[in-house]
Short mmCIF file of C-alpha atoms and ligand atoms in Angstrom, two decimals:
data_model
loop_
_atom_site.label_atom_id
_atom_site.label_comp_id
_atom_site.label_asym_id
_atom_site.label_seq_id
_atom_site.Cartn_x
_atom_site.Cartn_y
_atom_site.Cartn_z
CA UNK A 1 -11.73 93.88 35.48
CA UNK A 2 -14.06 96.03 37.49
CA UNK A 3 -11.53 96.45 40.30
CA UNK A 4 -8.90 97.35 37.70
CA UNK A 5 -11.17 99.97 36.22
CA UNK A 6 -11.73 101.41 39.74
CA UNK A 7 -8.04 102.17 39.98
CA UNK A 8 -7.46 103.14 36.35
CA UNK A 9 -10.43 105.37 35.84
CA UNK A 10 -10.84 106.94 39.26
CA UNK A 11 -12.73 109.93 37.80
CA UNK A 12 -15.78 107.66 37.21
CA UNK A 13 -16.11 107.01 40.97
CA UNK A 14 -16.61 103.29 40.44
CA UNK A 15 -15.69 102.46 44.01
CA UNK A 16 -18.80 103.94 45.53
CA UNK A 17 -21.63 101.99 44.04
CA UNK A 18 -24.27 104.71 44.45
CA UNK A 19 -22.31 107.17 42.36
CA UNK A 20 -21.07 104.81 39.65
CA UNK A 21 -22.61 105.20 36.17
CA UNK A 22 -25.67 103.02 35.38
CA UNK A 23 -23.92 100.82 32.80
CA UNK A 24 -21.08 100.01 35.13
CA UNK A 25 -23.43 99.02 37.90
CA UNK A 26 -25.21 96.63 35.52
CA UNK A 27 -21.83 95.24 34.49
CA UNK A 28 -20.89 94.55 38.09
CA UNK A 29 -24.23 92.91 38.78
CA UNK A 30 -23.86 90.56 35.84
CA UNK A 31 -20.28 89.77 36.64
CA UNK A 32 -21.32 88.69 40.13
CA UNK A 33 -24.55 86.87 39.40
CA UNK A 34 -23.71 84.71 36.34
CA UNK A 35 -20.78 82.84 38.04
CA UNK A 36 -22.79 82.46 41.22
CA UNK A 37 -25.69 80.92 39.32
CA UNK A 38 -23.28 78.56 37.63
CA UNK A 39 -21.80 77.59 40.97
CA UNK A 40 -25.20 76.95 42.48
CA UNK A 41 -26.24 74.85 39.52
CA UNK A 42 -23.05 72.78 39.78
CA UNK A 43 -23.62 72.36 43.45
CA UNK A 44 -27.19 71.24 42.86
CA UNK A 45 -26.07 68.74 40.26
CA UNK A 46 -23.32 67.32 42.47
CA UNK A 47 -25.56 66.52 45.41
CA UNK A 48 -26.03 62.85 46.16
CA UNK A 49 -23.01 61.87 43.97
CA UNK A 50 -24.14 63.79 40.91
CA UNK A 51 -27.61 62.15 40.92
CA UNK A 52 -29.21 65.48 39.98
CA UNK A 53 -27.10 65.98 36.83
CA UNK A 54 -29.26 65.82 33.71
CA UNK A 55 -27.22 62.98 32.27
CA UNK A 56 -27.53 60.94 35.48
CA UNK A 57 -31.25 61.55 35.47
CA UNK A 58 -31.54 60.35 31.90
CA UNK A 59 -29.69 57.19 32.79
CA UNK A 60 -31.64 56.73 36.02
CA UNK A 61 -34.78 56.20 33.91
CA UNK A 62 -33.34 52.79 32.95
CA UNK A 63 -31.88 51.86 36.28
CA UNK A 64 -33.29 48.89 38.20
CA UNK A 65 -34.81 49.80 41.57
CA UNK A 66 -31.96 48.35 43.56
CA UNK A 67 -29.13 49.83 41.50
CA UNK A 68 -28.44 53.42 40.66
CA UNK A 69 -27.66 55.23 37.41
CA UNK A 70 -24.02 54.23 37.85
CA UNK A 71 -24.89 50.64 36.90
CA UNK A 72 -26.50 51.89 33.67
CA UNK A 73 -23.52 54.08 32.93
CA UNK A 74 -21.08 51.18 33.31
CA UNK A 75 -23.26 49.04 31.03
CA UNK A 76 -23.16 51.75 28.41
CA UNK A 77 -19.37 52.09 28.87
CA UNK A 78 -18.80 48.35 28.38
CA UNK A 79 -20.88 48.20 25.25
CA UNK A 80 -19.38 51.34 23.84
CA UNK A 81 -15.96 49.77 23.97
CA UNK A 82 -17.00 46.87 21.75
CA UNK A 83 -15.85 47.23 18.22
CA UNK A 84 -19.13 46.11 16.68
CA UNK A 85 -21.06 49.20 17.70
CA UNK A 86 -22.62 51.38 15.02
CA UNK A 87 -21.50 54.96 15.07
CA UNK A 88 -22.10 57.75 12.64
CA UNK A 89 -22.61 61.46 12.33
CA UNK A 90 -20.57 64.61 12.85
CA UNK A 91 -18.90 65.20 16.24
CA UNK A 92 -21.65 67.64 17.19
CA UNK A 93 -24.39 65.01 16.74
CA UNK A 94 -22.98 61.51 17.04
CA UNK A 95 -25.34 58.56 16.73
CA UNK A 96 -24.20 55.43 18.48
CA UNK A 97 -26.08 52.14 18.50
CA UNK A 98 -24.74 49.36 20.76
CA UNK A 99 -26.30 45.99 21.54
CA UNK A 100 -28.84 47.42 24.00
CA UNK A 101 -28.70 51.17 23.59
CA UNK A 102 -29.49 53.84 21.04
CA UNK A 103 -27.68 57.06 21.83
CA UNK A 104 -27.46 60.50 20.31
CA UNK A 105 -24.71 62.68 21.66
CA UNK A 106 -24.89 66.38 20.91
CA UNK A 107 -22.87 69.19 22.35
CA UNK A 108 -25.13 69.92 25.31
CA UNK A 109 -27.29 66.75 25.58
CA UNK A 110 -27.10 63.04 25.56
CA UNK A 111 -30.22 61.14 24.41
CA UNK A 112 -30.34 57.54 25.49
CA UNK A 113 -32.95 54.94 24.64
CA UNK A 114 -33.03 51.22 25.28
CA UNK A 115 -33.27 49.13 22.16
CA UNK A 116 -35.96 46.80 23.44
CA UNK A 117 -38.52 49.55 23.94
CA UNK A 118 -37.85 51.89 21.06
CA UNK A 119 -39.84 52.39 17.93
CA UNK A 120 -37.87 53.79 15.00
CA UNK A 121 -39.64 55.50 12.17
CA UNK A 122 -38.09 56.98 9.08
CA UNK A 123 -39.93 60.27 8.91
CA UNK A 124 -38.17 62.16 6.19
CA UNK A 125 -35.56 61.80 3.46
CA UNK A 126 -33.73 64.58 1.81
CA UNK A 127 -31.74 64.32 -1.36
CA UNK A 128 -28.58 66.33 -1.76
CA UNK A 129 -26.85 66.55 -5.08
CA UNK A 130 -23.36 66.35 -3.74
CA UNK A 131 -21.80 65.43 -0.46
CA UNK A 132 -18.64 67.19 0.69
CA UNK A 133 -16.44 64.11 0.84
CA UNK A 134 -17.35 62.43 -2.49
CA UNK A 135 -18.97 63.68 -5.60
CA UNK A 136 -21.98 61.41 -5.30
CA UNK A 137 -25.58 62.35 -4.63
CA UNK A 138 -26.43 61.60 -1.00
CA UNK A 139 -29.65 61.03 0.71
CA UNK A 140 -30.07 61.97 4.35
CA UNK A 141 -32.63 60.19 6.44
CA UNK A 142 -34.34 61.49 9.54
CA UNK A 143 -35.24 58.73 11.91
CA UNK A 144 -37.44 59.37 14.91
CA UNK A 145 -36.57 57.32 17.95
CA UNK A 146 -39.54 57.09 20.28
CA UNK A 147 -39.51 55.06 23.44
CA UNK A 148 -42.37 53.01 24.87
CA UNK A 149 -41.40 54.53 28.24
CA UNK A 150 -43.35 57.80 28.53
CA UNK A 151 -40.63 59.42 30.66
CA UNK A 152 -38.12 59.19 27.78
CA UNK A 153 -38.29 62.02 25.34
CA UNK A 154 -38.33 61.05 21.64
CA UNK A 155 -35.47 62.31 19.57
CA UNK A 156 -34.43 62.44 15.89
CA UNK A 157 -31.30 60.99 14.41
CA UNK A 158 -29.92 61.73 11.00
CA UNK A 159 -27.91 59.41 8.84
CA UNK A 160 -26.79 58.83 5.32
CA UNK A 161 -28.95 56.32 3.43
CA UNK A 162 -25.93 54.15 2.60
CA UNK A 163 -25.51 53.47 6.34
CA UNK A 164 -29.12 52.45 6.68
CA UNK A 165 -28.46 48.78 6.02
CA UNK A 166 -25.73 48.72 8.64
CA UNK A 167 -28.09 50.34 11.15
CA UNK A 168 -30.80 47.78 10.46
CA UNK A 169 -28.35 44.98 11.15
CA UNK A 170 -27.44 46.46 14.52
CA UNK A 171 -31.03 47.08 15.62
CA UNK A 172 -33.15 44.31 16.88
CA UNK A 173 -36.38 46.22 16.36
CA UNK A 174 -37.62 46.79 12.83
CA UNK A 175 -37.61 50.29 11.42
CA UNK A 176 -40.93 51.57 10.26
CA UNK A 177 -41.04 53.76 7.26
CA UNK A 178 -43.44 56.61 6.54
CA UNK A 179 -45.26 55.89 3.31
CA UNK A 180 -43.79 58.68 1.26
CA UNK A 181 -40.16 57.96 2.08
CA UNK A 182 -38.10 56.10 -0.47
CA UNK A 183 -34.67 54.93 0.66
CA UNK A 184 -31.85 54.62 -1.85
CA UNK A 185 -29.78 52.12 -0.02
CA UNK A 186 -26.70 52.04 -2.12
CA UNK A 187 -24.99 53.48 -5.15
CA UNK A 188 -26.09 50.43 -7.14
CA UNK A 189 -29.77 51.07 -6.47
CA UNK A 190 -29.33 54.70 -7.32
CA UNK A 191 -27.66 53.83 -10.60
CA UNK A 192 -30.37 51.34 -11.55
CA UNK A 193 -32.96 54.03 -11.11
CA UNK A 194 -31.04 56.43 -13.28
CA UNK A 195 -30.37 53.74 -15.87
CA UNK A 196 -34.08 52.91 -16.11
CA UNK A 197 -35.04 56.58 -16.54
CA UNK A 198 -32.44 57.08 -19.30
CA UNK A 199 -33.47 53.95 -21.15
CA UNK A 200 -37.10 55.10 -21.06
CA UNK A 201 -36.40 58.07 -23.32
CA UNK A 202 -34.48 55.98 -25.90
CA UNK A 203 -36.45 54.89 -28.97
CA UNK A 204 -38.36 51.68 -28.40
CA UNK A 205 -37.69 48.53 -30.40
CA UNK A 206 -40.65 46.56 -31.75
CA UNK A 207 -40.13 42.82 -32.01
CA UNK A 208 -41.49 40.98 -35.06
CA UNK A 209 -44.82 39.47 -34.16
CA UNK A 210 -43.57 35.98 -34.92
CA UNK A 211 -40.94 36.23 -32.21
CA UNK A 212 -41.88 35.21 -28.68
CA UNK A 213 -40.16 37.04 -25.78
CA UNK A 214 -38.31 34.66 -23.47
CA UNK A 215 -37.68 34.93 -19.79
CA UNK A 216 -34.65 37.04 -18.91
CA UNK A 217 -31.62 34.75 -18.78
CA UNK A 218 -30.17 36.79 -15.90
CA UNK A 219 -32.89 36.43 -13.29
CA UNK A 220 -35.45 34.02 -14.90
CA UNK A 221 -38.11 36.10 -13.08
CA UNK A 222 -39.39 38.45 -15.72
CA UNK A 223 -39.54 38.59 -19.46
CA UNK A 224 -36.70 39.96 -21.50
CA UNK A 225 -37.41 43.63 -22.01
CA UNK A 226 -34.45 45.29 -23.68
CA UNK A 227 -32.67 44.99 -26.98
CA UNK A 228 -29.33 46.59 -27.86
CA UNK A 229 -29.67 48.67 -31.05
CA UNK A 230 -26.94 51.09 -31.98
CA UNK A 231 -28.66 54.40 -32.00
CA UNK A 232 -26.07 56.75 -30.53
CA UNK A 233 -24.21 57.37 -33.80
CA UNK A 234 -24.24 56.44 -37.50
CA UNK A 235 -23.80 52.69 -38.06
CA UNK A 236 -20.15 52.77 -39.11
CA UNK A 237 -18.83 55.45 -36.78
CA UNK A 238 -18.04 55.68 -33.08
CA UNK A 239 -16.86 53.03 -30.69
CA UNK A 240 -20.23 51.31 -30.24
CA UNK A 241 -20.99 48.19 -32.25
CA UNK A 242 -24.22 46.72 -33.38
CA UNK A 243 -25.36 43.73 -31.36
CA UNK A 244 -27.37 41.10 -33.24
CA UNK A 245 -28.62 39.18 -30.16
CA UNK A 246 -32.34 38.79 -29.71
CA UNK A 247 -33.87 40.36 -26.56
CA UNK A 248 -32.62 38.20 -23.72
CA UNK A 249 -32.33 40.44 -20.68
CA UNK A 250 -34.65 42.45 -18.57
CA UNK A 251 -33.97 46.10 -17.83
CA UNK A 252 -32.83 45.48 -14.21
CA UNK A 253 -30.38 42.72 -15.15
CA UNK A 254 -28.98 44.84 -17.98
CA UNK A 255 -28.57 47.75 -15.57
CA UNK A 256 -26.80 45.50 -13.09
CA UNK A 257 -24.53 44.16 -15.77
CA UNK A 258 -23.72 47.71 -16.84
CA UNK A 259 -22.96 48.77 -13.30
CA UNK A 260 -20.83 45.66 -12.64
CA UNK A 261 -18.45 46.64 -15.44
CA UNK A 262 -17.81 50.10 -13.95
CA UNK A 263 -15.11 51.42 -11.77
CA UNK A 264 -16.71 51.76 -8.32
CA UNK A 265 -14.39 54.58 -7.41
CA UNK A 266 -15.36 56.72 -10.41
CA UNK A 267 -19.17 56.84 -10.42
CA UNK A 268 -19.09 60.10 -12.40
CA UNK A 269 -17.88 58.16 -15.45
CA UNK A 270 -20.53 55.43 -15.27
CA UNK A 271 -23.21 56.97 -17.45
CA UNK A 272 -20.84 57.94 -20.23
CA UNK A 273 -18.97 54.59 -20.50
CA UNK A 274 -19.36 51.68 -22.89
CA UNK A 275 -19.60 48.05 -21.91
CA UNK A 276 -19.70 44.83 -23.94
CA UNK A 277 -23.00 43.08 -24.55
CA UNK A 278 -23.26 40.21 -22.04
CA UNK A 279 -23.86 37.70 -24.74
CA UNK A 280 -21.95 38.69 -27.93
CA UNK A 281 -19.45 41.23 -26.51
CA UNK A 282 -20.42 44.02 -28.92
CA UNK A 283 -19.76 47.31 -27.14
CA UNK A 284 -22.77 49.52 -26.33
CA UNK A 285 -23.57 52.67 -24.42
CA UNK A 286 -26.73 53.64 -22.52
CA UNK A 287 -28.17 55.32 -25.60
CA UNK A 288 -28.22 51.97 -27.39
CA UNK A 289 -30.38 50.23 -24.82
CA UNK A 290 -33.91 50.11 -26.20
CA UNK A 291 -36.98 48.82 -24.48
CA UNK A 292 -38.87 46.15 -26.34
CA UNK A 293 -42.47 46.69 -27.38
ZN1 LIG B 301 -33.53 39.81 -15.44
ZN1 LIG B 302 -25.19 41.12 -28.14
ZN1 LIG B 303 -23.54 53.73 -28.39
#
């Protein structure tokens, strides 16, 4: 470009450096130095069969004394080709977990850690109302991967909380969790939480003192704690029906029953739908679920 300008704009006297305008001299300087720096850097990296390249140096941290970083690279390659690896994240920040390696691949860097000496800690969770590819609330987890090897820099990986279970399966080390972080593992868990908070604001139902509360017939673990009372509309109107069963279910089991009758592909309709009572089949909605006092 500079040579072209020398010929095209001969009045600027670009050919003789001492007389060329200041800005053009700076331009020429940059045009020469930047590519030469790049060339020198590439030459430096390529010495000793690319052993100075940052990626090779990262891998060399795990190499055994008698073998080079190439051995580590081929181990990573072999494991990466297995279909059971765990991979997630956008192309700019892929997270890949294979049988022995935890890797994070970003545009300019590759972080590698060996599974046997990493500590994973969930440091943060962020709730987003909607994710771009489905209209569900999503929770993003930040997991810090720190290695026992001091030469390996710690790095953060991000993933959706629904993939957390899958990640735990692939990892051999347990994942520690910072005390304030709550992980919503699946849509079901999220629904149960919402269900419980909605039932809480419904009017409570007081059992006659003569009646003893039995154990929940769903889980047999806790006492029955909810009763279905039609409160959403007047007795004779609407689609809901009055259920005459005594309290037999705990809140969690009732929530699970409610969720099990829903269309998993349309979670936006869940809260507004009606399901039959698990015992007498009378239809009810969430407004009709009353806690027992
Ligand atoms: Zn139960
Ligand atoms: Zn019933
Ligand atoms: Zn109702």
